[in-house]
Short mmCIF file of C-alpha atoms in Angstrom, two decimals:
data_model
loop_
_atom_site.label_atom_id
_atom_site.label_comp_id
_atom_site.label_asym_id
_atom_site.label_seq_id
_atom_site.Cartn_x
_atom_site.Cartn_y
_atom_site.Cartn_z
CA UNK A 178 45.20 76.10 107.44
CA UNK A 179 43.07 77.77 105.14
CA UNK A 180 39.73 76.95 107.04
CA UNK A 181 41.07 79.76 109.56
CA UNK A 182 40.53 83.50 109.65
CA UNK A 183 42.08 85.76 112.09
CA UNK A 184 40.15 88.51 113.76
CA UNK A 185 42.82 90.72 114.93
CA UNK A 186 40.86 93.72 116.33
CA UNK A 187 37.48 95.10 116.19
CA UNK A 188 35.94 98.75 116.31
CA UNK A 189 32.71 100.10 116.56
CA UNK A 190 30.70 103.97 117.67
CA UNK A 191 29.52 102.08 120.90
CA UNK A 192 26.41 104.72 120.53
CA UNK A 193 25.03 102.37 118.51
CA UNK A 194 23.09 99.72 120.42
CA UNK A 195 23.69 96.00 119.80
CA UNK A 196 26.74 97.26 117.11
CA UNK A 197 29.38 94.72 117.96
CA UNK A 198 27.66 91.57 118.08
CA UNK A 199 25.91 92.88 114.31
CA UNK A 200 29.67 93.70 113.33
CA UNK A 201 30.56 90.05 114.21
CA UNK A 202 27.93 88.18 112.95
CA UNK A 203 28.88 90.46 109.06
CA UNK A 204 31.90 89.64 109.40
CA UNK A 205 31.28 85.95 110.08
CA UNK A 206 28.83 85.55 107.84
CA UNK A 207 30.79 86.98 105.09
CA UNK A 208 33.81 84.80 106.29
CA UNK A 209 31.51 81.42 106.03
CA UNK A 210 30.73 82.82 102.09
CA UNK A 211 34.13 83.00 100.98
CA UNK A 212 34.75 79.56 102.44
CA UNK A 213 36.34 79.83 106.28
CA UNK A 214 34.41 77.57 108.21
CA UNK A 215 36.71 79.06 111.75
CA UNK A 216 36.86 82.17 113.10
CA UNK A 217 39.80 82.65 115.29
CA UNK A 218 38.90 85.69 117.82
CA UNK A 219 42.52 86.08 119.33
CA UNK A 220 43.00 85.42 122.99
CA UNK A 221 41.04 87.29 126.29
CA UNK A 222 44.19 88.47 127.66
CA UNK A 223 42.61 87.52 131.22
CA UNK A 224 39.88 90.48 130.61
CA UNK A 225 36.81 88.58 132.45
CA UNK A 226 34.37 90.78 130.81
CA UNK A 227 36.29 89.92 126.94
CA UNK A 228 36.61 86.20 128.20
CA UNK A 229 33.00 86.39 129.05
CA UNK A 230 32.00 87.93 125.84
CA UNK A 231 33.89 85.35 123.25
CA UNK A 232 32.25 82.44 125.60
CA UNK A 233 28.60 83.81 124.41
CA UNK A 234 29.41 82.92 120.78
CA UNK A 235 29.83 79.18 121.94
CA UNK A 236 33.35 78.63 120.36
CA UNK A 237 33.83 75.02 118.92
CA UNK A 238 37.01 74.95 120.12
CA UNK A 239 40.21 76.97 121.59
CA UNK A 240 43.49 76.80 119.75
CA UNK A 241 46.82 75.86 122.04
CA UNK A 242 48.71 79.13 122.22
CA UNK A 243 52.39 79.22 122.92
CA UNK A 244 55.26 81.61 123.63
CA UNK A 245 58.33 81.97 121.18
CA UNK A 246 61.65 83.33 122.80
CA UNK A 247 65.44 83.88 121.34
CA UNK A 248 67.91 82.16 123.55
CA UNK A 249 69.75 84.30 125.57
CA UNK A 250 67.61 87.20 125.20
CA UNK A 251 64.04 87.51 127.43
CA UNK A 252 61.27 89.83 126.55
CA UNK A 253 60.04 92.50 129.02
CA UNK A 254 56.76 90.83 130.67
CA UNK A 255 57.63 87.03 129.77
CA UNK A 256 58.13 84.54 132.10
#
């Protein structure tokens, strides 16, 4: 879908008060310019202080994530 763009990581000198959320709001702003009306912030991998962060920017929605596996062969760590 080309309303989408992916935010794969972020980094910022955390000496700098209020960086991240200034980073995010660039980037998102820039984002909305070129035309992406969705910015898709990757998962929380269960990090309550990350999953309490990305809930602060009021997401419109969450995106259904799923698992893709070979047959015969399992991944270290997946169930």
């Amino acid at each position: 879908n080309n309303d989408y763009a992916t935010d794969l990581f972020e980094h910022a000198d955390v000496s700098f008060d209020g960086i991240f959320p200034f980073q995010r709001r660039s980037v998102a702003e820039k984002l909305n310019q070129m035309g992406y009306k969705f910015l898709n912030n990757q998962q929380d991998l269960g990090i309550a202080g990350l999953k309490n962060s990305k809930q602060l920017w009021h997401p419109a929605f969450y995106l259904k994530k799923y698992i893709i596996r070979s047959e015969g062969k399992r991944s270290a760590g997946l169930k």
